[in-house]
């Protein structure tokens, strides 16, 4: 039984002074859903306020990126040791916006993912195809490459700290959602690819989130699918009521 995991990705949207109110509102609105793992991934500068506000609640805090080196001359980056020290338990790696705007590659996603797992963080590694890749019939090739390279040297034991987020790039922030059947088809492919990498038994235990314009109105039908174990939520994570609506759908789907 895979516990559903719903994680918000705040991106560059919430200021430190706005953070405590949003975390507290999320915690209050979701306090009855103990069968769902609830996470807010915030800008690094919001983390102290988020961790403080989340104390004594079921909301876990994470960051939106991490570097693979422990320390050094990497201006603008944050290490996994810093993230753990700040009180986070989660991190996102390989988000499509980092791939698109910040030169992230499958190889650097692999380095960040391995560093996150080694530090004891639960790592939500994002993969997903662009519209051009889908229309060119390259969906399977892209997903397999992102999985094979992104998870190079990740062991079956490491998978206890791994979550895969399937985020079709064409559905992120666009209002276009993959249909539940389209999403399930790719989630099944991801699990089958994972089985080849770490064994079928381990692959069955790894949670695979869907991300891409998930909202209260479409969450239930997506989360009802066999291989959809949660969501990575952008826009709808910025309003506690919307985020809680998705978590309620996950609780009912469990
Ligand atoms: C995301 O950025 O991970 C995401 C899924 O965004 P949105 O929910 O806004 O599409």
Coordinates of N, CA, C and O in Angstrom, one line a residue, residues 23-188:
X23 N 1.3 28.3 5.4 CA 1.6 27.0 6.0 C 0.5 26.7 7.1 O -0.1 25.6 7.1
X24 N 0.2 27.7 7.9 CA -0.8 27.4 9.0 C -2.2 27.2 8.4 O -2.9 26.3 8.9
X25 N -2.5 27.9 7.3 CA -3.8 27.6 6.7 C -3.9 26.2 6.1 O -4.9 25.6 6.2
X26 N -2.8 25.8 5.5 CA -2.8 24.5 4.9 C -2.9 23.4 6.0 O -3.7 22.5 5.9
X27 N -2.1 23.6 7.1 CA -2.2 22.6 8.2 C -3.6 22.6 8.8 O -4.1 21.5 9.1
X28 N -4.2 23.7 9.0 CA -5.5 23.7 9.6 C -6.6 23.0 8.7 O -7.4 22.2 9.1
X29 N -6.5 23.4 7.4 CA -7.5 22.8 6.4 C -7.3 21.4 6.2 O -8.2 20.7 5.6
X30 N -6.1 20.8 6.5 CA -5.9 19.4 6.1 C -5.7 18.5 7.4 O -5.2 17.3 7.2
X31 N -6.0 19.0 8.5 CA -5.6 18.2 9.8 C -6.4 16.9 9.9 O -5.9 16.1 10.7
X32 N -7.4 16.7 9.2 CA -8.2 15.5 9.3 C -7.7 14.4 8.3 O -8.2 13.3 8.3
X33 N -6.7 14.7 7.5 CA -6.3 13.7 6.5 C -5.0 13.1 6.8 O -4.0 13.2 6.0
X34 N -4.9 12.3 7.9 CA -3.7 11.7 8.3 C -3.2 10.6 7.4 O -2.1 10.1 7.5
X35 N -4.1 10.1 6.5 CA -3.6 9.1 5.5 C -3.0 9.6 4.3 O -2.7 8.9 3.3
X36 N -2.7 10.9 4.3 CA -2.0 11.5 3.1 C -0.7 12.2 3.6 O -0.7 12.9 4.7
X37 N 0.4 12.1 2.9 CA 1.6 12.8 3.3 C 1.6 14.2 2.6 O 1.3 14.3 1.4
X38 N 1.7 15.2 3.4 CA 1.5 16.6 2.9 C 2.8 17.3 3.0 O 3.5 17.3 4.0
X39 N 3.2 17.9 1.9 CA 4.5 18.6 1.8 C 4.3 20.0 1.1 O 3.5 20.1 0.2
X40 N 5.0 21.0 1.6 CA 5.1 22.3 0.9 C 6.6 22.5 0.6 O 7.4 22.6 1.5
X41 N 6.9 22.6 -0.7 CA 8.3 22.9 -1.1 C 8.3 24.4 -1.4 O 7.5 24.9 -2.2
X42 N 9.2 25.1 -0.7 CA 9.2 26.6 -0.8 C 10.5 27.1 -1.3 O 11.5 26.4 -1.3
X43 N 10.5 28.4 -1.7 CA 11.8 29.0 -2.0 C 12.7 28.9 -0.8 O 12.2 28.9 0.3
X44 N 14.0 28.7 -1.0 CA 14.9 28.5 0.1 C 14.8 29.6 1.2 O 14.9 29.3 2.4
X45 N 14.6 30.8 0.7 CA 14.5 31.9 1.7 C 13.3 31.8 2.6 O 13.3 32.4 3.7
X46 N 12.3 31.1 2.2 CA 11.1 30.9 3.0 C 11.2 29.8 4.0 O 10.3 29.6 4.9
X47 N 12.2 29.0 3.9 CA 12.3 27.7 4.7 C 12.2 28.0 6.2 O 11.4 27.3 6.9
X48 N 13.0 28.9 6.8 CA 12.9 29.1 8.2 C 11.5 29.4 8.7 O 11.0 28.8 9.7
X49 N 10.8 30.3 8.0 CA 9.4 30.6 8.4 C 8.5 29.4 8.2 O 7.6 29.2 9.0
X50 N 8.7 28.6 7.1 CA 7.9 27.5 6.8 C 8.1 26.4 7.9 O 7.1 25.8 8.4
X51 N 9.3 26.1 8.2 CA 9.6 25.1 9.2 C 9.0 25.5 10.6 O 8.4 24.7 11.3
X52 N 9.2 26.8 11.0 CA 8.7 27.2 12.2 C 7.1 27.1 12.3 O 6.6 26.6 13.2
X53 N 6.5 27.5 11.2 CA 5.0 27.5 11.1 C 4.5 26.0 11.1 O 3.4 25.8 11.5
X54 N 5.3 25.1 10.5 CA 4.8 23.7 10.4 C 5.1 22.9 11.6 O 4.6 21.8 11.7
X55 N 5.8 23.4 12.6 CA 6.1 22.7 13.8 C 4.8 22.2 14.5 O 3.8 23.0 14.6
X56 N 4.7 20.9 14.9 CA 3.6 20.4 15.5 C 2.4 20.1 14.6 O 1.3 19.7 15.1
X57 N 2.6 20.2 13.3 CA 1.6 19.9 12.3 C 2.1 18.7 11.5 O 3.2 18.3 11.6
X58 N 1.2 18.2 10.6 CA 1.6 17.1 9.7 C 2.2 17.6 8.4 O 2.5 16.8 7.5
X59 N 2.4 18.9 8.3 CA 3.0 19.4 7.0 C 4.5 19.3 7.0 O 5.1 19.8 7.9
X60 N 5.0 18.7 6.0 CA 6.5 18.6 5.9 C 7.0 19.7 5.0 O 6.2 20.2 4.1
X61 N 8.2 20.1 5.2 CA 8.7 21.2 4.4 C 9.9 20.7 3.5 O 10.7 19.9 3.9
X62 N 10.0 21.3 2.3 CA 11.1 20.9 1.4 C 11.5 22.1 0.6 O 10.9 23.2 0.6
X63 N 12.6 21.9 -0.2 CA 13.1 23.0 -1.1 C 12.8 22.5 -2.6 O 12.4 21.4 -2.8
X64 N 13.1 23.4 -3.5 CA 12.7 23.2 -4.9 C 13.9 22.8 -5.7 O 13.8 22.6 -6.9
X65 N 15.1 22.6 -5.0 CA 16.3 22.3 -5.7 C 17.3 22.0 -4.7 O 17.2 22.4 -3.5
X66 N 18.4 21.3 -5.0 CA 19.6 21.2 -4.2 C 20.8 21.0 -5.0 O 20.7 20.5 -6.2
X67 N 22.0 21.3 -4.5 CA 23.2 21.0 -5.2 C 23.8 19.7 -4.7 O 23.4 19.2 -3.7
X68 N 24.7 19.1 -5.5 CA 25.2 17.8 -5.2 C 26.5 17.8 -4.3 O 26.9 16.9 -3.7
X69 N 27.1 19.0 -4.3 CA 28.3 19.2 -3.5 C 27.9 19.6 -2.1 O 26.9 20.3 -1.9
X70 N 28.7 19.2 -1.1 CA 28.4 19.5 0.3 C 28.6 21.0 0.6 O 27.9 21.5 1.4
X71 N 29.6 21.6 0.0 CA 29.9 23.0 0.2 C 30.9 23.4 -0.9 O 31.3 22.6 -1.7
X72 N 31.2 24.7 -0.9 CA 32.2 25.2 -1.9 C 31.7 26.4 -2.6 O 30.7 27.1 -2.3
X73 N 32.5 26.7 -3.7 CA 32.2 27.9 -4.5 C 31.2 27.7 -5.5 O 31.5 27.5 -6.7
X74 N 29.9 27.7 -5.1 CA 28.8 27.4 -6.0 C 27.8 28.5 -5.8 O 26.7 28.2 -5.2
X75 N 28.1 29.7 -6.1 CA 27.2 30.9 -5.8 C 25.8 30.7 -6.2 O 25.5 30.3 -7.3
X76 N 24.9 30.9 -5.2 CA 23.5 30.8 -5.5 C 22.9 29.4 -5.3 O 21.7 29.3 -5.3
X77 N 23.7 28.4 -5.0 CA 23.2 27.1 -4.8 C 23.1 26.8 -3.3 O 23.6 27.5 -2.5
X78 N 22.3 25.7 -3.0 CA 22.2 25.3 -1.6 C 22.5 23.8 -1.5 O 22.1 23.0 -2.4
X79 N 23.2 23.4 -0.5 CA 23.6 21.9 -0.4 C 22.5 21.2 0.4 O 21.7 21.7 1.1
X80 N 22.6 19.9 0.2 CA 21.6 19.0 1.0 C 21.8 19.1 2.5 O 20.9 19.1 3.2
X81 N 23.1 19.3 2.9 CA 23.4 19.4 4.3 C 22.7 20.7 4.9 O 22.2 20.7 6.0
X82 N 22.7 21.8 4.1 CA 22.1 23.0 4.5 C 20.5 22.8 4.6 O 19.9 23.3 5.5
X83 N 20.0 22.1 3.7 CA 18.6 21.8 3.6 C 18.1 21.0 4.8 O 17.1 21.3 5.5
X84 N 18.9 20.0 5.2 CA 18.6 19.2 6.3 C 18.7 20.0 7.6 O 17.9 20.0 8.5
X85 N 19.8 20.7 7.7 CA 20.1 21.6 8.9 C 19.0 22.6 9.1 O 18.7 22.9 10.3
X86 N 18.4 23.0 8.0 CA 17.3 24.0 8.2 C 16.0 23.4 8.6 O 15.0 24.1 8.8
X87 N 15.9 22.1 8.6 CA 14.7 21.4 9.1 C 13.8 20.8 8.0 O 12.7 20.4 8.3
X88 N 14.3 20.7 6.8 CA 13.5 20.2 5.7 C 13.7 18.7 5.7 O 14.7 18.1 6.0
X89 N 12.7 18.0 5.1 CA 12.7 16.6 5.0 C 12.6 16.2 3.5 O 12.7 15.0 3.1
X90 N 12.3 17.2 2.6 CA 12.0 16.9 1.2 C 12.8 17.8 0.3 O 13.1 18.9 0.7
X91 N 12.9 17.4 -1.0 CA 13.5 18.3 -2.0 C 12.9 17.8 -3.4 O 12.7 16.6 -3.6
X92 N 12.7 18.8 -4.2 CA 12.4 18.5 -5.6 C 13.7 18.5 -6.5 O 14.5 19.4 -6.3
X93 N 13.8 17.6 -7.4 CA 15.0 17.7 -8.3 C 14.4 17.6 -9.8 O 13.4 16.9 -10.0
X94 N 15.1 18.2 -10.7 CA 14.8 18.0 -12.1 C 13.5 18.6 -12.6 O 13.0 18.2 -13.6
X95 N 13.0 19.6 -11.9 CA 11.7 20.3 -12.4 C 11.9 20.8 -13.8 O 13.0 21.3 -14.1
X96 N 10.9 20.7 -14.6 CA 11.1 21.1 -16.0 C 11.5 22.6 -16.1 O 12.2 22.9 -17.1
X97 N 11.1 23.4 -15.2 CA 11.5 24.8 -15.3 C 13.0 25.0 -15.0 O 13.7 25.8 -15.6
X98 N 13.6 24.1 -14.2 CA 15.0 24.1 -14.0 C 15.7 23.6 -15.2 O 16.8 24.0 -15.6
X99 N 15.1 22.6 -15.9 CA 15.7 22.0 -17.1 C 15.6 23.1 -18.2 O 16.6 23.3 -19.0
X100 N 14.5 23.8 -18.3 CA 14.3 24.7 -19.4 C 15.1 26.0 -19.2 O 15.6 26.5 -20.2
X101 N 15.1 26.6 -18.0 CA 15.7 27.9 -17.8 C 17.1 27.9 -17.2 O 17.8 28.9 -17.2
X102 N 17.5 26.8 -16.5 CA 18.7 26.8 -15.8 C 19.7 25.7 -16.2 O 20.6 25.3 -15.4
X103 N 19.5 25.2 -17.4 CA 20.5 24.3 -17.9 C 20.6 22.9 -17.2 O 21.6 22.2 -17.4
X104 N 19.5 22.6 -16.5 CA 19.5 21.3 -15.9 C 19.5 20.1 -16.9 O 18.8 20.2 -17.9
X105 N 20.3 19.1 -16.7 CA 20.3 18.0 -17.6 C 20.0 16.7 -16.9 O 20.0 16.7 -15.6
X106 N 19.8 15.6 -17.6 CA 19.5 14.4 -16.9 C 20.7 14.0 -16.0 O 20.5 13.4 -14.9
X107 N 21.9 14.4 -16.4 CA 23.1 14.0 -15.6 C 23.1 14.8 -14.3 O 23.4 14.3 -13.3
X108 N 22.8 16.1 -14.4 CA 22.9 16.9 -13.2 C 21.7 16.5 -12.3 O 21.8 16.6 -11.0
X109 N 20.6 16.2 -12.9 CA 19.4 15.7 -12.1 C 19.8 14.5 -11.3 O 19.5 14.3 -10.1
X110 N 20.6 13.6 -12.0 CA 21.1 12.4 -11.3 C 22.0 12.7 -10.1 O 21.8 12.2 -9.0
X111 N 22.9 13.7 -10.3 CA 23.8 14.1 -9.2 C 23.0 14.6 -8.0 O 23.2 14.3 -6.9
X112 N 22.0 15.5 -8.3 CA 21.2 16.1 -7.3 C 20.4 15.1 -6.6 O 20.2 15.1 -5.3
X113 N 19.8 14.2 -7.3 CA 18.9 13.2 -6.8 C 19.7 12.2 -5.8 O 19.3 11.9 -4.7
X114 N 20.9 11.8 -6.3 CA 21.7 10.9 -5.4 C 22.2 11.6 -4.1 O 22.2 11.1 -3.1
X115 N 22.5 12.9 -4.3 CA 22.9 13.7 -3.1 C 21.8 13.8 -2.1 O 22.0 13.7 -0.9
X116 N 20.6 14.1 -2.6 CA 19.4 14.3 -1.8 C 19.1 13.0 -1.0 O 18.9 13.0 0.2
X117 N 19.1 11.9 -1.7 CA 18.9 10.6 -1.0 C 19.9 10.3 0.0 O 19.6 9.8 1.1
X118 N 21.2 10.5 -0.4 CA 22.3 10.2 0.6 C 22.2 11.1 1.8 O 22.6 10.6 2.9
X119 N 21.6 12.2 1.7 CA 21.4 13.1 2.9 C 20.2 12.8 3.7 O 19.9 13.4 4.7
X120 N 19.4 11.8 3.2 CA 18.3 11.3 4.0 C 17.0 12.1 3.7 O 16.0 12.0 4.3
X121 N 17.1 13.0 2.6 CA 15.9 13.7 2.2 C 15.0 12.8 1.3 O 15.5 11.9 0.6
X122 N 13.7 13.0 1.4 CA 12.8 12.3 0.4 C 12.9 13.2 -0.9 O 12.6 14.4 -0.8
X123 N 13.3 12.6 -2.0 CA 13.5 13.3 -3.2 C 12.4 13.1 -4.2 O 12.2 11.9 -4.6
X124 N 11.8 14.1 -4.7 CA 10.8 14.0 -5.7 C 11.4 14.4 -7.0 O 11.7 15.6 -7.3
X125 N 11.8 13.4 -7.8 CA 12.5 13.6 -9.1 C 11.5 13.8 -10.2 O 10.7 12.9 -10.4
X126 N 11.6 14.9 -10.9 CA 10.6 15.2 -11.9 C 11.1 14.8 -13.3 O 12.3 15.0 -13.6
X127 N 10.2 14.2 -14.0 CA 10.4 13.8 -15.4 C 9.2 14.2 -16.2 O 8.1 14.4 -15.6
X128 N 9.3 14.2 -17.5 CA 8.1 14.5 -18.4 C 8.5 15.0 -19.7 O 9.6 15.6 -19.9
X129 N 7.6 14.8 -20.7 CA 7.9 15.1 -22.1 C 7.3 16.5 -22.4 O 6.3 16.9 -21.9
X130 N 7.9 17.1 -23.4 CA 7.4 18.4 -24.0 C 6.3 18.0 -25.0 O 6.2 16.8 -25.4
X131 N 5.5 19.0 -25.4 CA 4.5 18.7 -26.4 C 5.1 18.2 -27.7 O 4.6 17.3 -28.4
X132 N 6.2 18.9 -28.1 CA 6.9 18.5 -29.4 C 7.3 17.0 -29.3 O 7.2 16.3 -30.3
X133 N 7.9 16.6 -28.2 CA 8.4 15.3 -28.0 C 7.2 14.3 -28.1 O 7.3 13.3 -28.8
X134 N 6.1 14.6 -27.5 CA 4.9 13.8 -27.5 C 4.4 13.6 -28.9 O 4.1 12.5 -29.4
X135 N 4.3 14.8 -29.6 CA 3.7 14.8 -31.0 C 4.7 14.1 -32.0 O 4.2 13.6 -33.0
X136 N 6.0 14.1 -31.6 CA 6.9 13.4 -32.5 C 7.0 11.9 -32.2 O 7.9 11.2 -32.8
X137 N 6.2 11.4 -31.3 CA 6.2 10.0 -31.0 C 7.3 9.6 -30.1 O 7.7 8.4 -30.1
X138 N 7.9 10.5 -29.4 CA 9.1 10.2 -28.6 C 8.9 10.0 -27.1 O 9.8 10.0 -26.3
X139 N 7.6 9.9 -26.7 CA 7.2 9.9 -25.3 C 8.0 8.8 -24.6 O 8.7 9.0 -23.6
X140 N 8.0 7.6 -25.1 CA 8.6 6.4 -24.4 C 10.1 6.6 -24.3 O 10.7 6.5 -23.2
X141 N 10.7 7.1 -25.4 CA 12.2 7.3 -25.5 C 12.6 8.3 -24.4 O 13.6 8.1 -23.7
X142 N 11.8 9.4 -24.3 CA 12.2 10.5 -23.4 C 12.1 10.0 -22.0 O 13.0 10.3 -21.1
X143 N 10.9 9.4 -21.7 CA 10.7 9.0 -20.3 C 11.8 7.9 -19.9 O 12.4 8.0 -18.8
X144 N 12.1 7.0 -20.8 CA 13.1 6.0 -20.4 C 14.5 6.6 -20.3 O 15.2 6.3 -19.3
X145 N 14.8 7.6 -21.1 CA 16.1 8.2 -21.0 C 16.2 9.0 -19.6 O 17.2 8.9 -18.9
X146 N 15.1 9.8 -19.3 CA 15.1 10.6 -18.1 C 15.2 9.7 -16.9 O 15.9 10.0 -15.9
X147 N 14.6 8.5 -16.9 CA 14.6 7.5 -15.8 C 16.0 6.9 -15.8 O 16.6 6.8 -14.7
X148 N 16.5 6.4 -16.9 CA 17.7 5.6 -16.9 C 18.9 6.5 -16.4 O 19.8 6.1 -15.7
X149 N 19.0 7.7 -17.0 CA 20.1 8.6 -16.6 C 19.9 9.2 -15.2 O 20.8 9.3 -14.4
X150 N 18.7 9.7 -15.0 CA 18.3 10.3 -13.7 C 18.5 9.4 -12.5 O 18.9 9.9 -11.4
X151 N 18.3 8.1 -12.7 CA 18.4 7.2 -11.6 C 19.7 6.3 -11.7 O 19.8 5.3 -11.0
X152 N 20.7 6.7 -12.5 CA 21.9 5.9 -12.6 C 22.5 5.8 -11.2 O 22.6 6.8 -10.4
X153 N 22.9 4.6 -10.8 CA 23.5 4.3 -9.5 C 22.6 4.5 -8.3 O 23.0 4.6 -7.2
X154 N 21.3 4.7 -8.5 CA 20.3 4.7 -7.4 C 19.9 3.2 -7.2 O 19.5 2.5 -8.1
X155 N 20.1 2.8 -5.9 CA 19.9 1.4 -5.6 C 18.5 1.1 -5.2 O 17.7 2.1 -4.9
X156 N 18.1 -0.2 -5.0 CA 16.8 -0.5 -4.5 C 16.6 0.0 -3.1 O 15.5 0.6 -2.8
X157 N 17.7 0.0 -2.3 CA 17.6 0.5 -0.9 C 17.3 2.0 -1.0 O 16.5 2.6 -0.2
X158 N 17.9 2.7 -1.9 CA 17.7 4.2 -2.0 C 16.3 4.5 -2.3 O 15.8 5.7 -2.1
X159 N 15.6 3.6 -3.0 CA 14.2 3.9 -3.4 C 13.2 4.2 -2.3 O 12.2 4.8 -2.5
X160 N 13.6 3.9 -1.0 CA 12.8 4.2 0.1 C 12.6 5.7 0.2 O 11.7 6.2 0.8
X161 N 13.6 6.4 -0.3 CA 13.6 7.9 -0.2 C 13.3 8.6 -1.6 O 13.5 9.8 -1.8
X162 N 12.8 7.8 -2.5 CA 12.6 8.3 -3.9 C 11.1 8.4 -4.2 O 10.3 7.4 -3.9
X163 N 10.7 9.5 -4.8 CA 9.4 9.7 -5.4 C 9.6 10.2 -6.8 O 10.5 11.0 -7.0
X164 N 8.9 9.6 -7.7 CA 9.0 10.1 -9.1 C 7.8 11.0 -9.4 O 6.7 10.6 -9.1
X165 N 8.0 12.2 -9.9 CA 6.9 13.1 -10.3 C 6.8 13.1 -11.8 O 7.8 13.6 -12.5
X166 N 5.7 12.6 -12.4 CA 5.5 12.7 -13.8 C 4.8 14.0 -14.1 O 3.7 14.1 -13.7
X167 N 5.5 14.8 -14.8 CA 4.9 16.2 -15.1 C 5.1 16.4 -16.6 O 6.1 16.9 -17.1
X168 N 4.0 16.1 -17.4 CA 4.1 16.5 -18.8 C 4.3 18.0 -18.9 O 3.5 18.7 -18.4
X169 N 5.3 18.4 -19.6 CA 5.7 19.8 -19.6 C 4.5 20.7 -20.2 O 4.3 21.8 -19.7
X170 N 3.8 20.1 -21.1 CA 2.7 20.8 -21.8 C 1.5 21.1 -20.8 O 0.6 21.8 -21.1
X171 N 1.5 20.4 -19.7 CA 0.4 20.5 -18.7 C 0.7 21.4 -17.5 O -0.1 21.7 -16.7
X172 N 2.0 21.9 -17.4 CA 2.4 22.6 -16.2 C 2.0 24.1 -16.4 O 2.5 24.8 -17.3
X173 N 1.2 24.5 -15.5 CA 0.8 26.0 -15.5 C 0.0 26.4 -16.7 O -0.2 27.6 -16.9
X174 N -0.5 25.4 -17.5 CA -1.2 25.8 -18.7 C -2.7 25.6 -18.6 O -3.4 26.1 -19.5
X175 N -3.1 25.0 -17.6 CA -4.6 24.7 -17.4 C -4.9 23.4 -18.2 O -6.0 22.9 -18.1
X176 N -4.0 22.9 -19.0 CA -4.2 21.6 -19.7 C -3.8 20.5 -18.9 O -2.6 20.4 -18.5
X177 N -4.7 19.5 -18.6 CA -4.3 18.4 -17.7 C -4.2 17.2 -18.6 O -5.0 17.0 -19.6
X178 N -3.3 16.3 -18.4 CA -3.3 15.0 -19.0 C -4.6 14.3 -18.6 O -5.0 14.4 -17.4
X179 N -5.3 13.5 -19.5 CA -6.5 12.8 -19.1 C -6.0 11.7 -18.1 O -4.8 11.3 -18.1
X180 N -6.9 11.2 -17.2 CA -6.5 10.2 -16.3 C -5.9 9.0 -17.0 O -4.9 8.4 -16.6
X181 N -6.4 8.6 -18.2 CA -5.9 7.5 -18.9 C -4.5 7.8 -19.5 O -3.6 6.9 -19.5
X182 N -4.3 9.0 -20.0 CA -3.0 9.4 -20.5 C -2.0 9.4 -19.4 O -0.9 8.9 -19.6
X183 N -2.3 9.9 -18.3 CA -1.4 9.9 -17.1 C -1.1 8.5 -16.7 O 0.1 8.1 -16.5
X184 N -2.1 7.7 -16.5 CA -1.9 6.3 -16.0 C -1.0 5.5 -17.0 O -0.1 4.8 -16.5
X185 N -1.2 5.7 -18.3 CA -0.3 5.0 -19.3 C 1.2 5.3 -19.0 O 2.0 4.4 -19.0
X186 N 1.5 6.6 -18.7 CA 2.9 7.0 -18.5 C 3.3 6.5 -17.1 O 4.5 6.0 -17.0
X187 N 2.4 6.6 -16.1 CA 2.8 6.1 -14.8 C 3.2 4.6 -14.9 O 4.1 4.1 -14.2
X188 N 2.4 3.8 -15.6 CA 2.7 2.4 -15.8 C 4.0 2.2 -16.4 O 4.8 1.3 -16.1

